[in-house]
Each structure stands twice: as C-alpha cells, then as structure tokens.
C-alpha cells in the first residue's frame, strides 16, 4: 500500500511557541490530505481537509488561525500549531488519499501516517 | 450521543480463539463501514470496508454490517499474536476515500500465545 510519513514523531514545546508538523506521501501524489487529532481514550477527529494549491477546509469548531495548513505540493502538507497551549497537547495524524485498483474495480482510500505526539508544557 | 460507539476494551483472548469486535452508529446517512488496525506507534491501516448491509470475508477476517440495528462487527478467526493491535471502526456517508471518516475510540486487542 501507499506510504505516508510524518515528521516529527514526537515534539515537546513551551506554551506560546509554534510547532510545524509535516505529512508526506512517499510513493504517490496526493491532491487531498486530511488532518486528524486524537485525545487520550477519544476517537480520531477530523480537523481539516487539505487540498493541493487551495485553502484547507476546516471542520466546525477548529480554529483556522490557530491550526494553519499548507498543502503546497502533491506530496507535502504541513500543519502549524500557532501559539500552542497545554490544551493543544494531543496526537496529530494525517492521511493522504490515493486510488486503489483491485481487479476491475477501484476506490479511493485514505492512507494514514504514523502520527505526531505533541506535548505543550 | 457519539456518532460511532466502540467498546475500548482492552480485550485479551488466547491464541486460536475467535475474536468479536463491535461498534454501533447513530447516523443513518452512513453507507460505508470500515475497520482499521493500528499497531503501536503506527498509523491506522485499512483492513476491510463494507458498503451498506451484509458480510464481507477476507481470509481470517469477516466484517458484518446490520443497518437495521446500526451494528458493525469484525470477527477474527484463528487469532494470532500478530493480530494484537488496536482496532478502529469507522463510518462515512459516501466514498470513504474522499469523505470525513467518523471513528470509534478503538478496541485494544491482545492475543495471548
């Protein structure tokens, strides 16, 4: 299957600083990537949909000025958490969409990165 | 009410046992139902997807969807230690590759050798 990487895997930062997380599709081009967040013992929740060359679409309740998304190329999307606070501490995971062909049928699938654990002190 | 509910476990079973993992959902618009497997420090990996009601089998894995009761199940036969992981159910109203996925919390499964 398609491979998606994220960098860094873990980051610890001080309150008030900004943190950038990268999501890369390694062996395919992705016009659409998705950013999710997961709090302990909670579900993965979609934050935003990132489309190459255009503005991201944010889910209700997600602050677009706080979580800046840039999808500048077909293999890279970045999420910047600006002025991070302890309540932003979470597991951030991206996915990238690719077409899967199985025999005579095909479908779009989201391939997930390994996630980034952010801790804000 | 959460749109997708899943018992977080943890669940421990002996090797060779049949494992049953379950979710319920509340959104009638959901048409696609997925099961993902997530190993520690890895991203979720799609195991199987089902469109609408019915069964789907892939090797030792069987996915079942009953839309009348809004119930989603994953069965693992002849469970192996390598099946130890967190299993997440997810749903989407249409093409799940393009759509927002609504996840359950995940069930942590351990297969005891």
PDB file of C-alpha atoms in Angstrom:
ATOM      1  CA  UNK A   1       0.000   0.000   0.000  1.00  0.00           C
ATOM      2  CA  UNK A   2       0.853   3.652  -0.244  1.00  0.00           C
ATOM      3  CA  UNK A   3       3.217   5.042   2.396  1.00  0.00           C
ATOM      4  CA  UNK A   4       2.686   8.246   4.344  1.00  0.00           C
ATOM      5  CA  UNK A   5       5.266   9.672   6.709  1.00  0.00           C
ATOM      6  CA  UNK A   6       5.045  12.329   9.396  1.00  0.00           C
ATOM      7  CA  UNK A   7       7.740  14.404  10.986  1.00  0.00           C
ATOM      8  CA  UNK A   8       8.453  14.799  13.808  1.00  0.00           C
ATOM      9  CA  UNK A   9       7.068  11.731  15.571  1.00  0.00           C
ATOM     10  CA  UNK A  10       7.190  13.480  18.938  1.00  0.00           C
ATOM     11  CA  UNK A  11       7.615  17.103  19.896  1.00  0.00           C
ATOM     12  CA  UNK A  12       7.663  18.903  23.218  1.00  0.00           C
ATOM     13  CA  UNK A  13       7.393  22.670  23.199  1.00  0.00           C
ATOM     14  CA  UNK A  14       6.817  25.558  25.551  1.00  0.00           C
ATOM     15  CA  UNK A  15       3.487  27.316  25.765  1.00  0.00           C
ATOM     16  CA  UNK A  16       3.246  30.192  23.296  1.00  0.00           C
ATOM     17  CA  UNK A  17       5.554  28.738  20.681  1.00  0.00           C
ATOM     18  CA  UNK A  18       4.561  27.435  17.245  1.00  0.00           C
ATOM     19  CA  UNK A  19       5.101  23.893  16.036  1.00  0.00           C
ATOM     20  CA  UNK A  20       5.098  22.630  12.452  1.00  0.00           C
ATOM     21  CA  UNK A  21       4.196  19.041  11.583  1.00  0.00           C
ATOM     22  CA  UNK A  22       4.914  17.626   8.131  1.00  0.00           C
ATOM     23  CA  UNK A  23       2.926  14.958   6.312  1.00  0.00           C
ATOM     24  CA  UNK A  24       4.441  13.405   3.199  1.00  0.00           C
ATOM     25  CA  UNK A  25       3.160  10.876   0.696  1.00  0.00           C
ATOM     26  CA  UNK A  26       6.305   8.927  -0.155  1.00  0.00           C
ATOM     27  CA  UNK A  27       5.392   6.876  -3.204  1.00  0.00           C
ATOM     28  CA  UNK A  28       2.345   8.603  -4.630  1.00  0.00           C
ATOM     29  CA  UNK A  29       0.946  12.048  -5.265  1.00  0.00           C
ATOM     30  CA  UNK A  30      -1.922  13.199  -3.110  1.00  0.00           C
ATOM     31  CA  UNK A  31      -4.150  16.062  -4.136  1.00  0.00           C
ATOM     32  CA  UNK A  32      -6.070  15.645  -0.905  1.00  0.00           C
ATOM     33  CA  UNK A  33      -4.751  15.089   2.598  1.00  0.00           C
ATOM     34  CA  UNK A  34      -6.612  15.048   5.877  1.00  0.00           C
ATOM     35  CA  UNK A  35      -5.545  16.110   9.365  1.00  0.00           C
ATOM     36  CA  UNK A  36      -6.949  14.342  12.441  1.00  0.00           C
ATOM     37  CA  UNK A  37      -6.461  14.818  16.164  1.00  0.00           C
ATOM     38  CA  UNK A  38      -6.837  12.233  18.889  1.00  0.00           C
ATOM     39  CA  UNK A  39      -7.080  12.894  22.612  1.00  0.00           C
ATOM     40  CA  UNK A  40      -6.409  10.048  25.077  1.00  0.00           C
ATOM     41  CA  UNK A  41      -9.221   7.483  25.111  1.00  0.00           C
ATOM     42  CA  UNK A  42     -11.094   9.505  22.477  1.00  0.00           C
ATOM     43  CA  UNK A  43     -11.809   8.969  18.789  1.00  0.00           C
ATOM     44  CA  UNK A  44      -9.729  10.286  15.944  1.00  0.00           C
ATOM     45  CA  UNK A  45     -11.468  13.535  14.977  1.00  0.00           C
ATOM     46  CA  UNK A  46     -11.089  15.196  11.588  1.00  0.00           C
ATOM     47  CA  UNK A  47      -9.714  18.722  11.887  1.00  0.00           C
ATOM     48  CA  UNK A  48      -9.431  19.761   8.266  1.00  0.00           C
ATOM     49  CA  UNK A  49      -9.217  18.637   4.673  1.00  0.00           C
ATOM     50  CA  UNK A  50      -6.196  19.900   2.787  1.00  0.00           C
ATOM     51  CA  UNK A  51      -6.295  20.295  -0.996  1.00  0.00           C
ATOM     52  CA  UNK A  52      -3.151  20.955  -3.006  1.00  0.00           C
ATOM     53  CA  UNK A  53      -2.993  24.504  -4.254  1.00  0.00           C
ATOM     54  CA  UNK A  54      -6.065  25.737  -2.415  1.00  0.00           C
ATOM     55  CA  UNK A  55      -7.220  26.655   1.057  1.00  0.00           C
ATOM     56  CA  UNK A  56      -7.945  23.951   3.572  1.00  0.00           C
ATOM     57  CA  UNK A  57     -11.495  23.191   4.647  1.00  0.00           C
ATOM     58  CA  UNK A  58     -11.824  23.178   8.430  1.00  0.00           C
ATOM     59  CA  UNK A  59     -14.327  21.236  10.487  1.00  0.00           C
ATOM     60  CA  UNK A  60     -16.714  23.100  12.732  1.00  0.00           C
ATOM     61  CA  UNK A  61     -15.055  24.211  15.931  1.00  0.00           C
ATOM     62  CA  UNK A  62     -11.473  24.072  14.602  1.00  0.00           C
ATOM     63  CA  UNK A  63      -9.753  27.467  14.605  1.00  0.00           C
ATOM     64  CA  UNK A  64      -8.185  28.056  11.209  1.00  0.00           C
ATOM     65  CA  UNK A  65      -5.921  30.811  12.546  1.00  0.00           C
ATOM     66  CA  UNK A  66      -4.558  28.521  15.197  1.00  0.00           C
ATOM     67  CA  UNK A  67      -4.083  25.432  13.044  1.00  0.00           C
ATOM     68  CA  UNK A  68      -2.503  26.623   9.811  1.00  0.00           C
ATOM     69  CA  UNK A  69      -2.489  24.110   6.979  1.00  0.00           C
ATOM     70  CA  UNK A  70      -0.384  24.427   3.851  1.00  0.00           C
ATOM     71  CA  UNK A  71      -0.570  21.899   1.032  1.00  0.00           C
ATOM     72  CA  UNK A  72       1.972  23.427  -1.304  1.00  0.00           C
ATOM     73  CA  UNK A  73       2.886  20.314  -3.280  1.00  0.00           C
ATOM     74  CA  UNK A  74       1.352  16.990  -4.257  1.00  0.00           C
ATOM     75  CA  UNK A  75       3.467  15.158  -1.688  1.00  0.00           C
ATOM     76  CA  UNK A  76       3.585  17.505   1.284  1.00  0.00           C
ATOM     77  CA  UNK A  77       1.069  19.052   3.645  1.00  0.00           C
ATOM     78  CA  UNK A  78       2.043  20.880   6.816  1.00  0.00           C
ATOM     79  CA  UNK A  79       0.097  21.658   9.972  1.00  0.00           C
ATOM     80  CA  UNK A  80       1.365  24.517  12.117  1.00  0.00           C
ATOM     81  CA  UNK A  81       0.012  24.835  15.626  1.00  0.00           C
ATOM     82  CA  UNK A  82       0.446  28.518  16.418  1.00  0.00           C
ATOM     83  CA  UNK A  83       0.851  29.884  19.931  1.00  0.00           C
ATOM     84  CA  UNK A  84       0.480  26.404  21.340  1.00  0.00           C
ATOM     85  CA  UNK A  85      -1.080  25.896  24.766  1.00  0.00           C
ATOM     86  CA  UNK A  86      -1.208  22.822  27.017  1.00  0.00           C
ATOM     87  CA  UNK A  87      -4.750  22.048  25.826  1.00  0.00           C
ATOM     88  CA  UNK A  88      -3.330  21.578  22.305  1.00  0.00           C
ATOM     89  CA  UNK A  89      -1.349  18.589  23.559  1.00  0.00           C
ATOM     90  CA  UNK A  90      -2.619  15.673  21.516  1.00  0.00           C
ATOM     91  CA  UNK A  91      -1.818  13.072  18.907  1.00  0.00           C
ATOM     92  CA  UNK A  92      -1.990  14.573  15.407  1.00  0.00           C
ATOM     93  CA  UNK A  93      -2.278  12.215  12.467  1.00  0.00           C
ATOM     94  CA  UNK A  94      -2.567  12.865   8.764  1.00  0.00           C
ATOM     95  CA  UNK A  95      -3.872  10.784   5.908  1.00  0.00           C
ATOM     96  CA  UNK A  96      -3.417  11.079   2.159  1.00  0.00           C
ATOM     97  CA  UNK A  97      -5.868   9.953  -0.475  1.00  0.00           C
ATOM     98  CA  UNK A  98      -4.806   7.572  -3.230  1.00  0.00           C
ATOM     99  CA  UNK A  99      -6.638   5.477  -5.793  1.00  0.00           C
ATOM    100  CA  UNK A 100      -6.585   1.732  -5.170  1.00  0.00           C
ATOM    101  CA  UNK A 101      -7.198  -0.586  -8.119  1.00  0.00           C
ATOM    102  CA  UNK A 102      -8.352  -4.119  -7.380  1.00  0.00           C
ATOM    103  CA  UNK A 103      -9.092  -6.139 -10.465  1.00  0.00           C
ATOM    104  CA  UNK A 104     -11.833  -4.386 -12.386  1.00  0.00           C
ATOM    105  CA  UNK A 105     -12.838  -2.101  -9.529  1.00  0.00           C
ATOM    106  CA  UNK A 106     -11.182   0.889  -7.923  1.00  0.00           C
ATOM    107  CA  UNK A 107     -11.795   3.103  -4.940  1.00  0.00           C
ATOM    108  CA  UNK A 108     -10.197   5.992  -3.113  1.00  0.00           C
ATOM    109  CA  UNK A 109      -8.562   5.130   0.195  1.00  0.00           C
ATOM    110  CA  UNK A 110      -7.053   7.274   2.920  1.00  0.00           C
ATOM    111  CA  UNK A 111      -3.562   6.115   3.893  1.00  0.00           C
ATOM    112  CA  UNK A 112      -2.510   7.228   7.343  1.00  0.00           C
ATOM    113  CA  UNK A 113       0.788   8.480   8.650  1.00  0.00           C
ATOM    114  CA  UNK A 114       2.209   7.216  11.966  1.00  0.00           C
ATOM    115  CA  UNK A 115       1.163  10.331  13.861  1.00  0.00           C
ATOM    116  CA  UNK A 116       2.887  13.082  15.835  1.00  0.00           C
ATOM    117  CA  UNK A 117       2.588  13.339  19.585  1.00  0.00           C
ATOM    118  CA  UNK A 118       2.611  16.976  20.668  1.00  0.00           C
ATOM    119  CA  UNK A 119       3.174  17.925  24.283  1.00  0.00           C
ATOM    120  CA  UNK A 120       2.901  21.582  25.232  1.00  0.00           C
ATOM    121  CA  UNK A 121       4.394  22.492  28.593  1.00  0.00           C
TER     122      UNK A 121
ATOM    123  CA  UNK B   1     -24.585  10.684  21.660  1.00  0.00           C
ATOM    124  CA  UNK B   2     -21.403   9.867  19.760  1.00  0.00           C
ATOM    125  CA  UNK B   3     -21.964   9.026  16.106  1.00  0.00           C
ATOM    126  CA  UNK B   4     -19.869   5.865  16.402  1.00  0.00           C
ATOM    127  CA  UNK B   5     -19.587   3.991  19.689  1.00  0.00           C
ATOM    128  CA  UNK B   6     -16.986   1.333  20.349  1.00  0.00           C
ATOM    129  CA  UNK B   7     -16.067  -0.557  23.491  1.00  0.00           C
ATOM    130  CA  UNK B   8     -12.462   0.493  24.209  1.00  0.00           C
ATOM    131  CA  UNK B   9     -11.584  -2.783  25.884  1.00  0.00           C
ATOM    132  CA  UNK B  10      -8.907  -3.871  26.500  1.00  0.00           C
ATOM    133  CA  UNK B  11      -9.711  -7.349  25.249  1.00  0.00           C
ATOM    134  CA  UNK B  12      -7.417 -10.337  25.815  1.00  0.00           C
ATOM    135  CA  UNK B  13      -8.034 -13.742  24.268  1.00  0.00           C
ATOM    136  CA  UNK B  14      -5.923 -16.903  23.881  1.00  0.00           C
ATOM    137  CA  UNK B  15      -4.309 -17.705  20.567  1.00  0.00           C
ATOM    138  CA  UNK B  16      -6.646 -19.556  18.218  1.00  0.00           C
ATOM    139  CA  UNK B  17      -9.816 -18.075  19.682  1.00  0.00           C
ATOM    140  CA  UNK B  18     -12.474 -16.290  17.674  1.00  0.00           C
ATOM    141  CA  UNK B  19     -12.497 -12.568  18.357  1.00  0.00           C
ATOM    142  CA  UNK B  20     -15.605 -10.443  18.022  1.00  0.00           C
ATOM    143  CA  UNK B  21     -15.264  -6.664  17.865  1.00  0.00           C
ATOM    144  CA  UNK B  22     -18.327  -4.464  17.701  1.00  0.00           C
ATOM    145  CA  UNK B  23     -19.475  -0.908  17.098  1.00  0.00           C
ATOM    146  CA  UNK B  24     -22.777   0.879  16.911  1.00  0.00           C
ATOM    147  CA  UNK B  25     -23.540   4.042  14.991  1.00  0.00           C
ATOM    148  CA  UNK B  26     -26.326   6.580  15.039  1.00  0.00           C
ATOM    149  CA  UNK B  27     -26.100   8.439  11.710  1.00  0.00           C
ATOM    150  CA  UNK B  28     -28.479   6.898   9.168  1.00  0.00           C
ATOM    151  CA  UNK B  29     -26.576   8.601   6.360  1.00  0.00           C
ATOM    152  CA  UNK B  30     -23.571   6.323   6.844  1.00  0.00           C
ATOM    153  CA  UNK B  31     -23.177   3.942   3.907  1.00  0.00           C
ATOM    154  CA  UNK B  32     -19.548   2.833   4.173  1.00  0.00           C
ATOM    155  CA  UNK B  33     -18.228   0.970   7.172  1.00  0.00           C
ATOM    156  CA  UNK B  34     -14.539   0.363   7.712  1.00  0.00           C
ATOM    157  CA  UNK B  35     -12.281  -1.492  10.077  1.00  0.00           C
ATOM    158  CA  UNK B  36      -8.763  -0.229  10.646  1.00  0.00           C
ATOM    159  CA  UNK B  37      -5.932  -1.920  12.509  1.00  0.00           C
ATOM    160  CA  UNK B  38      -3.380   0.209  14.311  1.00  0.00           C
ATOM    161  CA  UNK B  39      -0.140  -1.150  15.707  1.00  0.00           C
ATOM    162  CA  UNK B  40       1.727   0.771  18.370  1.00  0.00           C
ATOM    163  CA  UNK B  41       3.405   3.923  17.001  1.00  0.00           C
ATOM    164  CA  UNK B  42       1.904   3.346  13.546  1.00  0.00           C
ATOM    165  CA  UNK B  43      -0.972   4.914  11.669  1.00  0.00           C
ATOM    166  CA  UNK B  44      -4.284   3.105  11.145  1.00  0.00           C
ATOM    167  CA  UNK B  45      -4.265   0.628   8.268  1.00  0.00           C
ATOM    168  CA  UNK B  46      -7.454  -0.270   6.412  1.00  0.00           C
ATOM    169  CA  UNK B  47      -8.405  -3.909   6.995  1.00  0.00           C
ATOM    170  CA  UNK B  48     -11.752  -4.093   5.287  1.00  0.00           C
ATOM    171  CA  UNK B  49     -14.619  -1.957   4.161  1.00  0.00           C
ATOM    172  CA  UNK B  50     -18.253  -2.788   3.573  1.00  0.00           C
ATOM    173  CA  UNK B  51     -20.838  -0.883   1.618  1.00  0.00           C
ATOM    174  CA  UNK B  52     -24.331  -0.925   3.146  1.00  0.00           C
ATOM    175  CA  UNK B  53     -25.546  -4.068   4.918  1.00  0.00           C
ATOM    176  CA  UNK B  54     -24.058  -7.517   4.550  1.00  0.00           C
ATOM    177  CA  UNK B  55     -20.993  -9.620   5.158  1.00  0.00           C
ATOM    178  CA  UNK B  56     -17.543  -9.473   3.694  1.00  0.00           C
ATOM    179  CA  UNK B  57     -14.843 -12.044   4.229  1.00  0.00           C
ATOM    180  CA  UNK B  58     -11.099 -11.741   3.715  1.00  0.00           C
ATOM    181  CA  UNK B  59      -9.051 -14.641   4.952  1.00  0.00           C
ATOM    182  CA  UNK B  60      -9.480 -14.918   8.707  1.00  0.00           C
ATOM    183  CA  UNK B  61     -11.410 -11.659   8.901  1.00  0.00           C
ATOM    184  CA  UNK B  62     -15.156 -11.189   8.438  1.00  0.00           C
ATOM    185  CA  UNK B  63     -16.929  -7.839   8.576  1.00  0.00           C
ATOM    186  CA  UNK B  64     -20.670  -7.628   9.146  1.00  0.00           C
ATOM    187  CA  UNK B  65     -22.985  -4.652   8.920  1.00  0.00           C
ATOM    188  CA  UNK B  66     -26.614  -4.651  10.013  1.00  0.00           C
ATOM    189  CA  UNK B  67     -28.068  -1.302   9.032  1.00  0.00           C
ATOM    190  CA  UNK B  68     -31.434  -2.083  10.604  1.00  0.00           C
ATOM    191  CA  UNK B  69     -29.832  -2.204  14.039  1.00  0.00           C
ATOM    192  CA  UNK B  70     -26.919   0.121  13.160  1.00  0.00           C
ATOM    193  CA  UNK B  71     -24.459  -2.531  14.274  1.00  0.00           C
ATOM    194  CA  UNK B  72     -20.974  -3.167  12.873  1.00  0.00           C
ATOM    195  CA  UNK B  73     -18.901  -6.263  13.673  1.00  0.00           C
ATOM    196  CA  UNK B  74     -15.486  -7.652  12.887  1.00  0.00           C
ATOM    197  CA  UNK B  75     -14.721 -11.319  13.505  1.00  0.00           C
ATOM    198  CA  UNK B  76     -11.207 -12.714  13.574  1.00  0.00           C
ATOM    199  CA  UNK B  77     -10.895 -16.475  13.289  1.00  0.00           C
ATOM    200  CA  UNK B  78      -7.892 -18.472  14.471  1.00  0.00           C
ATOM    201  CA  UNK B  79      -6.476 -15.389  16.154  1.00  0.00           C
ATOM    202  CA  UNK B  80      -2.704 -14.986  16.136  1.00  0.00           C
ATOM    203  CA  UNK B  81      -0.356 -12.985  18.395  1.00  0.00           C
ATOM    204  CA  UNK B  82       0.358 -10.783  15.357  1.00  0.00           C
ATOM    205  CA  UNK B  83      -3.300  -9.706  15.471  1.00  0.00           C
ATOM    206  CA  UNK B  84      -2.573  -7.871  18.723  1.00  0.00           C
ATOM    207  CA  UNK B  85      -3.316  -4.224  17.938  1.00  0.00           C
ATOM    208  CA  UNK B  86      -5.942  -1.545  18.353  1.00  0.00           C
ATOM    209  CA  UNK B  87      -8.912  -1.984  16.029  1.00  0.00           C
ATOM    210  CA  UNK B  88     -10.916   1.049  14.995  1.00  0.00           C
ATOM    211  CA  UNK B  89     -14.267   1.048  13.299  1.00  0.00           C
ATOM    212  CA  UNK B  90     -15.157   3.999  11.112  1.00  0.00           C
ATOM    213  CA  UNK B  91     -18.080   5.128   9.002  1.00  0.00           C
ATOM    214  CA  UNK B  92     -18.675   7.574   6.164  1.00  0.00           C
ATOM    215  CA  UNK B  93     -21.741   8.683   4.221  1.00  0.00           C
ATOM    216  CA  UNK B  94     -20.236   8.120   0.793  1.00  0.00           C
ATOM    217  CA  UNK B  95     -16.876   7.422  -0.821  1.00  0.00           C
ATOM    218  CA  UNK B  96     -14.721   7.000   2.262  1.00  0.00           C
ATOM    219  CA  UNK B  97     -11.544   7.958   0.484  1.00  0.00           C
ATOM    220  CA  UNK B  98     -12.888  11.413  -0.130  1.00  0.00           C
ATOM    221  CA  UNK B  99     -15.057  11.869   2.901  1.00  0.00           C
ATOM    222  CA  UNK B 100     -14.728  12.725   6.535  1.00  0.00           C
ATOM    223  CA  UNK B 101     -14.325   9.477   8.456  1.00  0.00           C
ATOM    224  CA  UNK B 102     -16.102   9.167  11.804  1.00  0.00           C
ATOM    225  CA  UNK B 103     -14.146   6.834  14.056  1.00  0.00           C
ATOM    226  CA  UNK B 104     -14.927   4.835  17.156  1.00  0.00           C
ATOM    227  CA  UNK B 105     -12.494   5.089  20.055  1.00  0.00           C
ATOM    228  CA  UNK B 106     -10.766   1.824  19.133  1.00  0.00           C
ATOM    229  CA  UNK B 107     -10.571  -1.529  20.938  1.00  0.00           C
ATOM    230  CA  UNK B 108      -7.198  -2.675  22.171  1.00  0.00           C
ATOM    231  CA  UNK B 109      -6.831  -6.405  21.463  1.00  0.00           C
ATOM    232  CA  UNK B 110      -4.160  -8.719  22.864  1.00  0.00           C
ATOM    233  CA  UNK B 111      -3.789 -12.307  21.667  1.00  0.00           C
ATOM    234  CA  UNK B 112      -2.086 -14.410  24.305  1.00  0.00           C
ATOM    235  CA  UNK B 113       0.245 -17.126  22.949  1.00  0.00           C
TER     236      UNK B 113
END
